[in-house]
Tab-separated table of C-alpha atoms and ligand atoms in Angstrom:
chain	number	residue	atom	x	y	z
A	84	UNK	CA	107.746	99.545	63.107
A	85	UNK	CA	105.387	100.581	61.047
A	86	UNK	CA	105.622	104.000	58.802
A	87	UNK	CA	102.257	105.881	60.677
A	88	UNK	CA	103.646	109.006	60.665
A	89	UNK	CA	104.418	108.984	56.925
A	90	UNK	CA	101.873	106.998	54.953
A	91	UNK	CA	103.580	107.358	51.789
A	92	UNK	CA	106.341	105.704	53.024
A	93	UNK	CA	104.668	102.810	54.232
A	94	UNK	CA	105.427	100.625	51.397
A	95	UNK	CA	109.059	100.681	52.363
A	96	UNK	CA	107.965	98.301	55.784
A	97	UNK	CA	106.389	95.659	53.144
A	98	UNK	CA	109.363	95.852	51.046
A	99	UNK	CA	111.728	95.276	54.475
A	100	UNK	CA	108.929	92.539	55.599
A	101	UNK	CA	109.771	90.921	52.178
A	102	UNK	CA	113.105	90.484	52.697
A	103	UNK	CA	113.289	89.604	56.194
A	104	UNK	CA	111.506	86.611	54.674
A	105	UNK	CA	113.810	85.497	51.949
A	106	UNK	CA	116.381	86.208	54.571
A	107	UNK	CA	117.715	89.141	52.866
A	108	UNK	CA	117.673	91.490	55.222
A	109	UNK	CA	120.673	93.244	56.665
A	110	UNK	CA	121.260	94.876	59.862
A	111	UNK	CA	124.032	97.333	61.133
A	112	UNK	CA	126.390	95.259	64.110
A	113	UNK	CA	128.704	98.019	65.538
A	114	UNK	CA	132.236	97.700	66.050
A	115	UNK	CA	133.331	99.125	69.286
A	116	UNK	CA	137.355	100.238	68.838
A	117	UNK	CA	139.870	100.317	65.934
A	118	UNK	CA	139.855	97.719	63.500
A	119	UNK	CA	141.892	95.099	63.439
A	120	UNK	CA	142.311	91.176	63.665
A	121	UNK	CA	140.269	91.205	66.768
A	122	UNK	CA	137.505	93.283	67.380
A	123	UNK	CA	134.220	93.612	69.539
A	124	UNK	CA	131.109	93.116	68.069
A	125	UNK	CA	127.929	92.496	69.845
A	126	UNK	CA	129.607	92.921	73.394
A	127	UNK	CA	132.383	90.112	72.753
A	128	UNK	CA	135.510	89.685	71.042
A	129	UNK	CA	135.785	87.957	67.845
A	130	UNK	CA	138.305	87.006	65.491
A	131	UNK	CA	137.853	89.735	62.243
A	132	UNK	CA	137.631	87.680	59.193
A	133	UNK	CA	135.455	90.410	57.427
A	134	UNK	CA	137.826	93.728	57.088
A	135	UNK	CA	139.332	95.208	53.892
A	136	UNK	CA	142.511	96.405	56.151
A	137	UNK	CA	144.289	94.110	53.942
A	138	UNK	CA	147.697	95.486	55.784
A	139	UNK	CA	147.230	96.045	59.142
A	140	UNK	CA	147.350	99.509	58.909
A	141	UNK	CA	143.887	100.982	59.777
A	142	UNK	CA	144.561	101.200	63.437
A	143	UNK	CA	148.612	102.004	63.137
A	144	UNK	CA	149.495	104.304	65.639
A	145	UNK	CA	152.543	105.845	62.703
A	146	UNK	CA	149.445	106.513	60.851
A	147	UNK	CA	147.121	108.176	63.920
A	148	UNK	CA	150.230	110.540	64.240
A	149	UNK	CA	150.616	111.247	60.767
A	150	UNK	CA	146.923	112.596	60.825
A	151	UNK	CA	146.960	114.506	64.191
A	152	UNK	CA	149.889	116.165	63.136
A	153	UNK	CA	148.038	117.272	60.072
A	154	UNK	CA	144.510	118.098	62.076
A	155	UNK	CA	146.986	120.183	63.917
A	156	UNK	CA	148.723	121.932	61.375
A	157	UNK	CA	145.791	121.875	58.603
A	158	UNK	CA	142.789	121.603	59.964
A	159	UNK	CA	140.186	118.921	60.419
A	160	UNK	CA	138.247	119.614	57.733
A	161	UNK	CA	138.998	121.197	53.984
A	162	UNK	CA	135.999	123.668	53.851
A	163	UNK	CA	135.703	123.553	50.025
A	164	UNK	CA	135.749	121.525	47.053
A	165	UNK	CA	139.155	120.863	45.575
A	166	UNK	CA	138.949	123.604	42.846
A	167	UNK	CA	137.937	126.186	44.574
A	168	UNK	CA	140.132	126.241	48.021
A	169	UNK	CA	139.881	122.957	49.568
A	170	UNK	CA	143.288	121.502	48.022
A	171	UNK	CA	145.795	121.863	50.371
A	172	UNK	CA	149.394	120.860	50.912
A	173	UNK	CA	149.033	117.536	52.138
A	174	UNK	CA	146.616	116.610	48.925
A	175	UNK	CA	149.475	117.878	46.330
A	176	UNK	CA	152.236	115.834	48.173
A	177	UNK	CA	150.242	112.815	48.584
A	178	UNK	CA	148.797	113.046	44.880
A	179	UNK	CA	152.751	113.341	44.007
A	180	UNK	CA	153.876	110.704	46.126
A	181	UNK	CA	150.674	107.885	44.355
A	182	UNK	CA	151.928	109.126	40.762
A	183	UNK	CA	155.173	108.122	41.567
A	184	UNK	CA	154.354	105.285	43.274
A	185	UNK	CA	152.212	104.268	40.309
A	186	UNK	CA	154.751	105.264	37.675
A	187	UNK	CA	152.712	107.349	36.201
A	188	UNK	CA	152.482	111.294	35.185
A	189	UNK	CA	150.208	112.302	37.563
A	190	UNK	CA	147.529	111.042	40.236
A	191	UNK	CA	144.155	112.924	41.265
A	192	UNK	CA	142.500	111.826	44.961
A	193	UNK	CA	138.727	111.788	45.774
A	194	UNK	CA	136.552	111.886	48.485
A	195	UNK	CA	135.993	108.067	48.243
A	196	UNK	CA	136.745	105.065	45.554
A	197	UNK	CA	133.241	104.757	44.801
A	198	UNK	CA	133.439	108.973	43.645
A	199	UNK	CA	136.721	107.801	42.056
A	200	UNK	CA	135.056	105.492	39.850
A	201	UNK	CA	131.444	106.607	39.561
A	202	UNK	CA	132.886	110.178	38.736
A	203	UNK	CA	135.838	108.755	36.429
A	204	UNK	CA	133.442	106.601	34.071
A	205	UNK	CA	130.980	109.396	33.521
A	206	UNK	CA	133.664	111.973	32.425
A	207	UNK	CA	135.284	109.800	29.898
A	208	UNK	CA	131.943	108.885	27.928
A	209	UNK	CA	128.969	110.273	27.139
A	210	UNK	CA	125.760	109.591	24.792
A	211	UNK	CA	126.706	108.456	21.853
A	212	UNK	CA	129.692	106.647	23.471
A	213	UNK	CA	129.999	102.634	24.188
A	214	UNK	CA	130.851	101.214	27.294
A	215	UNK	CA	131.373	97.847	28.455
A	216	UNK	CA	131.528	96.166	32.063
A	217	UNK	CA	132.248	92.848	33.222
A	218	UNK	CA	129.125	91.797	34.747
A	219	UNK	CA	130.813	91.306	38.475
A	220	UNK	CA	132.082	94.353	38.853
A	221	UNK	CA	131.665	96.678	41.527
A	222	UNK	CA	128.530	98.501	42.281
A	223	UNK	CA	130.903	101.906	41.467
A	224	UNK	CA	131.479	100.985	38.475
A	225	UNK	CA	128.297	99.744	37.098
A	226	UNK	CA	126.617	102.835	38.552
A	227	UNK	CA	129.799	105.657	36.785
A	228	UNK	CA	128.284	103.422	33.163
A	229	UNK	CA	124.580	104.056	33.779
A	230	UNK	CA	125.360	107.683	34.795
A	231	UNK	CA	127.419	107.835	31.144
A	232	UNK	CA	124.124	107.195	29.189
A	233	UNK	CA	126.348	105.984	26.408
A	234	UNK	CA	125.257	102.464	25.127
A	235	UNK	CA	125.867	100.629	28.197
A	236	UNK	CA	126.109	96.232	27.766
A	237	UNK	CA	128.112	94.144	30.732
A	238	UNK	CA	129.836	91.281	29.256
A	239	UNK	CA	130.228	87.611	31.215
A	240	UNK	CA	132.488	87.583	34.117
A	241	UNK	CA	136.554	87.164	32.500
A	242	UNK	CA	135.421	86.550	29.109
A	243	UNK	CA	137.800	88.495	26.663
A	244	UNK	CA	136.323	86.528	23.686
A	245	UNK	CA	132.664	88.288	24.369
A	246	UNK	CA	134.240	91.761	24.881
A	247	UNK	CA	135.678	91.094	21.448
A	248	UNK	CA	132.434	90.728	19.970
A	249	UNK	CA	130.478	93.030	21.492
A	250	UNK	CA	133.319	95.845	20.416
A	251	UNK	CA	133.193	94.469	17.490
A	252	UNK	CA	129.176	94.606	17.104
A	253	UNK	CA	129.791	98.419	18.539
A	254	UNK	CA	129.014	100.689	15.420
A	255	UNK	CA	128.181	104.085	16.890
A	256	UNK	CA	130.589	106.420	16.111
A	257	UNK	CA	131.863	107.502	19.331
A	258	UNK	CA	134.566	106.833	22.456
A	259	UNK	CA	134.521	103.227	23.526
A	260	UNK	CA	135.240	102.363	27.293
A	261	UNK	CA	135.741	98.638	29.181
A	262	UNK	CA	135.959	98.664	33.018
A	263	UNK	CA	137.086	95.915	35.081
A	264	UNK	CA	137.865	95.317	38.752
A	265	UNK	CA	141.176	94.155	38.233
A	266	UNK	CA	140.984	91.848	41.614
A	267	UNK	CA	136.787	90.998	42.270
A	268	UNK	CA	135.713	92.130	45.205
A	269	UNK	CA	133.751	89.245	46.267
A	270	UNK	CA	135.392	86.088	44.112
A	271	UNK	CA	138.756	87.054	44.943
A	272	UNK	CA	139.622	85.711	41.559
A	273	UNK	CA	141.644	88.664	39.025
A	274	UNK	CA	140.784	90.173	35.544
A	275	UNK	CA	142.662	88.818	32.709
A	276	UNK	CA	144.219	92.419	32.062
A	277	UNK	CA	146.480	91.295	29.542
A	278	UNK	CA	143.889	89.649	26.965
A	279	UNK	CA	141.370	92.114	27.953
A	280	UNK	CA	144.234	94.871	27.200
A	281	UNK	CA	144.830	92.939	23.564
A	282	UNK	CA	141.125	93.201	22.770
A	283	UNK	CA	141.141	96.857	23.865
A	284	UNK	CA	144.067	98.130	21.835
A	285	UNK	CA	142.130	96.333	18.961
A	286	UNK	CA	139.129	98.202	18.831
A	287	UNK	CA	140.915	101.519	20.503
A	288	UNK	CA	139.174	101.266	23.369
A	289	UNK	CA	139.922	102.670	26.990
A	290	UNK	CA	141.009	100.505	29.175
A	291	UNK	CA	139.779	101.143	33.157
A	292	UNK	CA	140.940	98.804	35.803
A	293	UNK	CA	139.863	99.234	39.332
A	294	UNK	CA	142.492	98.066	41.684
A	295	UNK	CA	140.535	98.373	44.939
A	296	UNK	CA	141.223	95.081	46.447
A	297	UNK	CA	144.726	94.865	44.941
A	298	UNK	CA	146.629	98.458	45.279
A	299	UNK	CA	149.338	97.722	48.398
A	300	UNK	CA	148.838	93.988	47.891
A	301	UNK	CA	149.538	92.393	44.745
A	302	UNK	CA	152.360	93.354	42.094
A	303	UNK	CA	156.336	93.438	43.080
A	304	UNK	CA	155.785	96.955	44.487
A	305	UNK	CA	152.086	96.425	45.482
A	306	UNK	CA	150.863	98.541	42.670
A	307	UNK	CA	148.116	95.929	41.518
A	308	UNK	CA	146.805	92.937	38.976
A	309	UNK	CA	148.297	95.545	36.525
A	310	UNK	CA	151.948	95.291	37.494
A	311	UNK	CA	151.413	91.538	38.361
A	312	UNK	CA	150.972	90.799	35.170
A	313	UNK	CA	153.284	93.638	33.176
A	314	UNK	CA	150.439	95.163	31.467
A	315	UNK	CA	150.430	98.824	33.257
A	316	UNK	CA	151.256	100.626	29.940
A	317	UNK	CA	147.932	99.334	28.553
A	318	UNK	CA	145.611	100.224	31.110
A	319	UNK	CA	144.944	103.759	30.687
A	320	UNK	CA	143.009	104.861	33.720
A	321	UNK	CA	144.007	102.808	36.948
A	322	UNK	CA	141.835	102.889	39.940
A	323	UNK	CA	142.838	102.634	43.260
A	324	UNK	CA	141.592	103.164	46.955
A	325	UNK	CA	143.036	104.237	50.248
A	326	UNK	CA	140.151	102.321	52.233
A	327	UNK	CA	141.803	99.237	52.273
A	328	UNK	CA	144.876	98.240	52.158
A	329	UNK	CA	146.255	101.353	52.844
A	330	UNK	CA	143.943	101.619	55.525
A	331	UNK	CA	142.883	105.234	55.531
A	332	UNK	CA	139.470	106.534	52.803
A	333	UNK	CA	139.208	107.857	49.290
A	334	UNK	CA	139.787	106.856	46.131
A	335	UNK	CA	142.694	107.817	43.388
A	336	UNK	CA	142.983	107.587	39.544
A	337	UNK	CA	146.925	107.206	38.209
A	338	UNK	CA	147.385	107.956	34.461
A	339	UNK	CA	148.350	110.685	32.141
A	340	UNK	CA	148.810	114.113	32.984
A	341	UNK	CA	146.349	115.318	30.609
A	342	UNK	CA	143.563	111.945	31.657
A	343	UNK	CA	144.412	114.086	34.974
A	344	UNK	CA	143.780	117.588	33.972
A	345	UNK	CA	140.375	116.056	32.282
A	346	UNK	CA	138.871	114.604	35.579
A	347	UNK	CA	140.020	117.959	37.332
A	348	UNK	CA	137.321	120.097	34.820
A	349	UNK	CA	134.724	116.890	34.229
A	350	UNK	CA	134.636	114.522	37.224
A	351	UNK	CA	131.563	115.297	39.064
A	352	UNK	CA	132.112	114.092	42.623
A	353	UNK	CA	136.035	115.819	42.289
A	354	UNK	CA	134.129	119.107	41.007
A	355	UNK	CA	131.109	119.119	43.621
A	356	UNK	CA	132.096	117.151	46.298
A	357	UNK	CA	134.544	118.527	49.468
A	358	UNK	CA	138.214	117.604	49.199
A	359	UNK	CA	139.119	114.867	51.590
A	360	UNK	CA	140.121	115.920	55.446
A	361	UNK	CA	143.625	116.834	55.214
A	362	UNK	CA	144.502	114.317	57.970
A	363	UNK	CA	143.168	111.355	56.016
A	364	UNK	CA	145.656	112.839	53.359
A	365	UNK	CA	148.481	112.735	55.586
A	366	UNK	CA	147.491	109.374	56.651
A	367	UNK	CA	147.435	107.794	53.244
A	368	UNK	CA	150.788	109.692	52.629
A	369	UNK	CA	152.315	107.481	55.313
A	370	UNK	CA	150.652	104.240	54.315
A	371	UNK	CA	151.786	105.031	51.275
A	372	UNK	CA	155.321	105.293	52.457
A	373	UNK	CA	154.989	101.865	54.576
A	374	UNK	CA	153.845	100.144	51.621
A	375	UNK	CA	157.050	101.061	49.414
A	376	UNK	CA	159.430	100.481	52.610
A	377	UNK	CA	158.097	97.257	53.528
A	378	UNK	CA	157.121	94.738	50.962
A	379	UNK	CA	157.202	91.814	53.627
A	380	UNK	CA	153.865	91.915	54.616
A	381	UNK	CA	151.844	91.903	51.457
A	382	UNK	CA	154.126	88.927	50.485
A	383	UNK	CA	153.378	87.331	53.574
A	384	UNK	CA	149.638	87.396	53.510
A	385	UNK	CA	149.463	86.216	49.667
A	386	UNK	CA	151.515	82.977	50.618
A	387	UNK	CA	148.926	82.184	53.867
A	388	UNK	CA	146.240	83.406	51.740
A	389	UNK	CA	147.446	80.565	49.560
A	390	UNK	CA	147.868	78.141	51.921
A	391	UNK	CA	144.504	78.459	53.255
A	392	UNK	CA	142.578	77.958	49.859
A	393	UNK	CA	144.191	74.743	49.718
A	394	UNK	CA	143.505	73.801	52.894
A	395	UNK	CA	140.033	74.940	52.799
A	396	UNK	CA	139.464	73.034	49.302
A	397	UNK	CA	140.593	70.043	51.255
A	398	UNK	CA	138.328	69.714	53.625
A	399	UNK	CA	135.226	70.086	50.676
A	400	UNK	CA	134.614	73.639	50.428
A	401	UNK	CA	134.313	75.543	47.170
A	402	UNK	CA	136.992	78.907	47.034
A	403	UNK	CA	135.958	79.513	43.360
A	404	UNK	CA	138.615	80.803	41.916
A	405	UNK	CA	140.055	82.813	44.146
A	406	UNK	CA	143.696	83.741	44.014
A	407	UNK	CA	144.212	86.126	46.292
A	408	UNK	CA	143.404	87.581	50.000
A	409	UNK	CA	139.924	87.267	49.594
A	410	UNK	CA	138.821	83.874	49.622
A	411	UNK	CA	134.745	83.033	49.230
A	412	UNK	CA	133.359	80.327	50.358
A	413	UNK	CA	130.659	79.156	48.100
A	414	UNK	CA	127.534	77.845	49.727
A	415	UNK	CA	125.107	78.829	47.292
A	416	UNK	CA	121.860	79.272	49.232
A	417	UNK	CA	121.530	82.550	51.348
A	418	UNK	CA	119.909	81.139	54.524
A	419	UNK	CA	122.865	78.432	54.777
A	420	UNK	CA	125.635	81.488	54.546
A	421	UNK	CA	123.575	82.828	57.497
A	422	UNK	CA	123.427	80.548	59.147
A	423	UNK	CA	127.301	79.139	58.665
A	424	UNK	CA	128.243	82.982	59.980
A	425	UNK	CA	126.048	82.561	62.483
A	426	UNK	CA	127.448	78.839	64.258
A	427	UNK	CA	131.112	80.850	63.251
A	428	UNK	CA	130.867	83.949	65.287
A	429	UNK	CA	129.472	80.999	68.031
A	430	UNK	CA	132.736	80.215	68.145
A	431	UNK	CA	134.212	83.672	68.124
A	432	UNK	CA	135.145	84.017	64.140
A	433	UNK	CA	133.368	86.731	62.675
A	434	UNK	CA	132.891	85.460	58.852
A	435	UNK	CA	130.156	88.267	57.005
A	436	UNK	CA	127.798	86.073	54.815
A	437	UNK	CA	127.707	87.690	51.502
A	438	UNK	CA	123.800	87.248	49.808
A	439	UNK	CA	122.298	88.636	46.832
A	440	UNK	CA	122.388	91.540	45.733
A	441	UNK	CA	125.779	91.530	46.734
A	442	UNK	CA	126.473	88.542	44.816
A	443	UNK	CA	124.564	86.757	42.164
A	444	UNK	CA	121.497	84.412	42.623
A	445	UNK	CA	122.647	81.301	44.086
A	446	UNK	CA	126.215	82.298	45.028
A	447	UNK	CA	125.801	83.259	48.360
A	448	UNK	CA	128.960	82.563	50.471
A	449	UNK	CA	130.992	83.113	53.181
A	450	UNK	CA	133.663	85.969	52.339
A	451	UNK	CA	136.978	85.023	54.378
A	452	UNK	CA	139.062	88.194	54.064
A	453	UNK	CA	142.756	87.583	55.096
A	454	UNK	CA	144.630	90.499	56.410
A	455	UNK	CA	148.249	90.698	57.242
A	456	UNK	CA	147.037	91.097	60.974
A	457	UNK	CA	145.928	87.486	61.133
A	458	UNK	CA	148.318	84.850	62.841
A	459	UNK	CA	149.022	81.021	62.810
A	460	UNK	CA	146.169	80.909	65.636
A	461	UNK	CA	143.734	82.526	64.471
A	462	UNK	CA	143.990	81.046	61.046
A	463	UNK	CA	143.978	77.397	62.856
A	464	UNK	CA	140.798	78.269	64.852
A	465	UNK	CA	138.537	79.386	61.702
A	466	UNK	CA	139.938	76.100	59.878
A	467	UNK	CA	138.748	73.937	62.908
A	468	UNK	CA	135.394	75.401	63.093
A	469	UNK	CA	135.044	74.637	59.074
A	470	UNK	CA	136.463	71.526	59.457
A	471	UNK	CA	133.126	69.700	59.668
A	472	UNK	CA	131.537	70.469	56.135
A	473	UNK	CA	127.850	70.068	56.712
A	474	UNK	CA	127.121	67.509	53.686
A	475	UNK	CA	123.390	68.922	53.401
A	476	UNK	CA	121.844	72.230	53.691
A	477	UNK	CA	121.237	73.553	57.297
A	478	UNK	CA	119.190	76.279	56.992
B	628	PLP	C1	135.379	99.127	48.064
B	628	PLP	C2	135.435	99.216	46.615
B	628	PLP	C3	135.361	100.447	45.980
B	628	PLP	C4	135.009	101.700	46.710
B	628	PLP	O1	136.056	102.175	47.469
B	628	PLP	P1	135.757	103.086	48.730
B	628	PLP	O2	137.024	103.796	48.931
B	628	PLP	O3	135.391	102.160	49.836
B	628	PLP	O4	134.623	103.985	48.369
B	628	PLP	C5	135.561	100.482	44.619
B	628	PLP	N1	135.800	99.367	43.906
B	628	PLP	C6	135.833	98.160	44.499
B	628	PLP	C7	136.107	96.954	43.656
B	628	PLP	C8	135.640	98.045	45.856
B	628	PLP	O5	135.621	96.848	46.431
């Protein structure tokens, strides 16, 4: 359709003409009802391979209740931004309840993980600072550096030994600041935390690990990568969202009180942006508590997450190096992920194709996202319907 009502945006129909033809293009496919292991999409059911609801809990009715109760008692929505007189009770007692879920002093909650990190980043360096990314990480984070305007570099993907020398290389005077995701978003695979903690300390530079993927999931009491592997007193500023495995929105930061206080004055989207809905608050508050009562699930899902990678390497396809719920499946060119998705949800298996920019050039793939939802069956049917690798491209 072309742009003849606004000339000057015309340019945007040859830009969306371009990718249609590299096969690029994307296109919204509505869910009708909750989320969940099965959903409708395009008018049938399929088999949901493609959620973050790592737990189940998106559509738990203890949750709905949690948040009508509070839509009843505080309101829908929170009318202001936090500082002036949007924070309400049931932010304070679910900021209280993350801190000491985390172990940490305190906790702050945002509209959204992508404010959380975006709005983190940019109040903990500044021009004249250095910050460093790995090169995969999420689009939050690599945005929060670029809105720094410190000297901004990414490093290659999980490579402690680069970080080392570009810190090392780093002569401006100022703050110095590494982000991670601490589980990758698309790769599945995790951050090694504890060398890239080592390196840190060495240079004295702030450690931020987003734990997006992993926060309810991995770690003894599903507080991350960073309790997985015993580092959580060396990552300064933890990360964390309520979007997925706790099933609700927004983001959190755990850390010092005064890391806390900081964000409070200096993080943009926390400053400028309306506190979250009170009932989403309340909602997160009992997710929260489900997560610390019942450890079974997340334990559950890692060891068929597991059991599928190996099964799925068996049969010829590359998982990278996942180790975790979310399990890629490495086809390379972006017509063949389409077109993989596309013979899956055939068969009922909804699969989302992952392409670039999502993912590098060259590393399109299929993103298999296990969720504690998922049974035997289900699992069965989406390894039959891979279980004839096509040996040559088919797109
Ligand atoms: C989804 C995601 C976010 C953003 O979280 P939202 O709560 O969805 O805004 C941040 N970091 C990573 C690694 C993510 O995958």
């Amino acid at each position: 359709m072309a742009n003849y009502r606004y000339p000057e945006l015309a340019w945007i129909d040859a830009e969306l003409e371009d990718l249609e033809r590299r096969t690029l293009r994307r296109r919204l496919s509505d869910r009708v009802g909750c989320q969940g292991p099965l959903i409708a999409m395009g008018g049938r059911p399929v088999v949901n391979f493609g959620s973050n609801d790592y737990l189940n809990l998106a559509a738990d009715p203890r949750l709905a209740e949690a948040a009508a109760e509070a839509a009843r008692r505080d309101g829908v929505g929170s009318g202001a931004s936090p500082l002036i007189c949007g924070h309400a009770a049931p932010h304070a007692e679910l900021e209280r309840a993350l801190a000491e879920f985390e172990g940490t002093e305190a906790a702050l909650v945002f509209p959204s993980g992508f404010a959380a990190n975006s709005g983190t980043i940019a109040a903990l360096a500044g021009p004249g600072d250095v910050v460093l990314a790995d090169r995969k990480s999420h689009a939050s984070l690599l945005d929060g550096c670029r809105l720094t305007r410190a000297d901004f570099r990414v490093f290659p993907h999980n490579d402690p030994a680069r970080l080392d020398t570009l810190l090392k290389r780093a002569t401006a005077a100022g703050r110095r600041l590494v982000v991670t995701d601490a589980l990758f978003s698309m790769d599945g695979d995790l951050a090694p935390l504890a060398d890239l903690a080592d390196v840190c300390q060495r240079h004295g530079a702030m450690l931020l690990a987003d734990e997006a993927h992993a926060t309810g999931v991995l770690g003894l009491r599903g507080r991350g990568v960073a309790e997985l592997v015993g580092v959580e007193d060396r990552v300064s500023v933890r990360v964390g969202t309520l979007s997925k495995a706790f099933g609700c929105a927004g983001g959190f930061v755990a850390g010092s009180r005064s890391l806390i206080d900081w964000l409070v004055n200096r993080a943009r989207p926390y400053v400028f942006s309306t506190a979250m809905p009170p009932p989403v608050a309340a909602a997160a508050r009992a997710a929260l508590d489900l997560v610390r009562a019942e450890p079974e699930p997340r334990r559950r899902l890692l060891d068929r997450a597991g059991a599928l990678r190996g099964r799925l390497s068996a049969l010829g396809w590359d998982v990278g190096a996942s180790a975790s719920q979310i399990i890629p499946v490495v086809v390379g060119d972006p017509g063949r992920a389409v077109a993989l998705a596309a013979k899956l949800l055939e068969q009922g298996l909804f699969v989302p194709a992952v392409r670039p920019p999502t993912v590098p050039e060259g590393e399109a793939c299929l993103r298999i996202s296990l969720t504690a939802g998922h049974d035997d069956a289900m699992i069965e049917r989406l390894l039959a319907a891979m279980s004839d690798r096509p040996s040559s491209p088919r797109a």
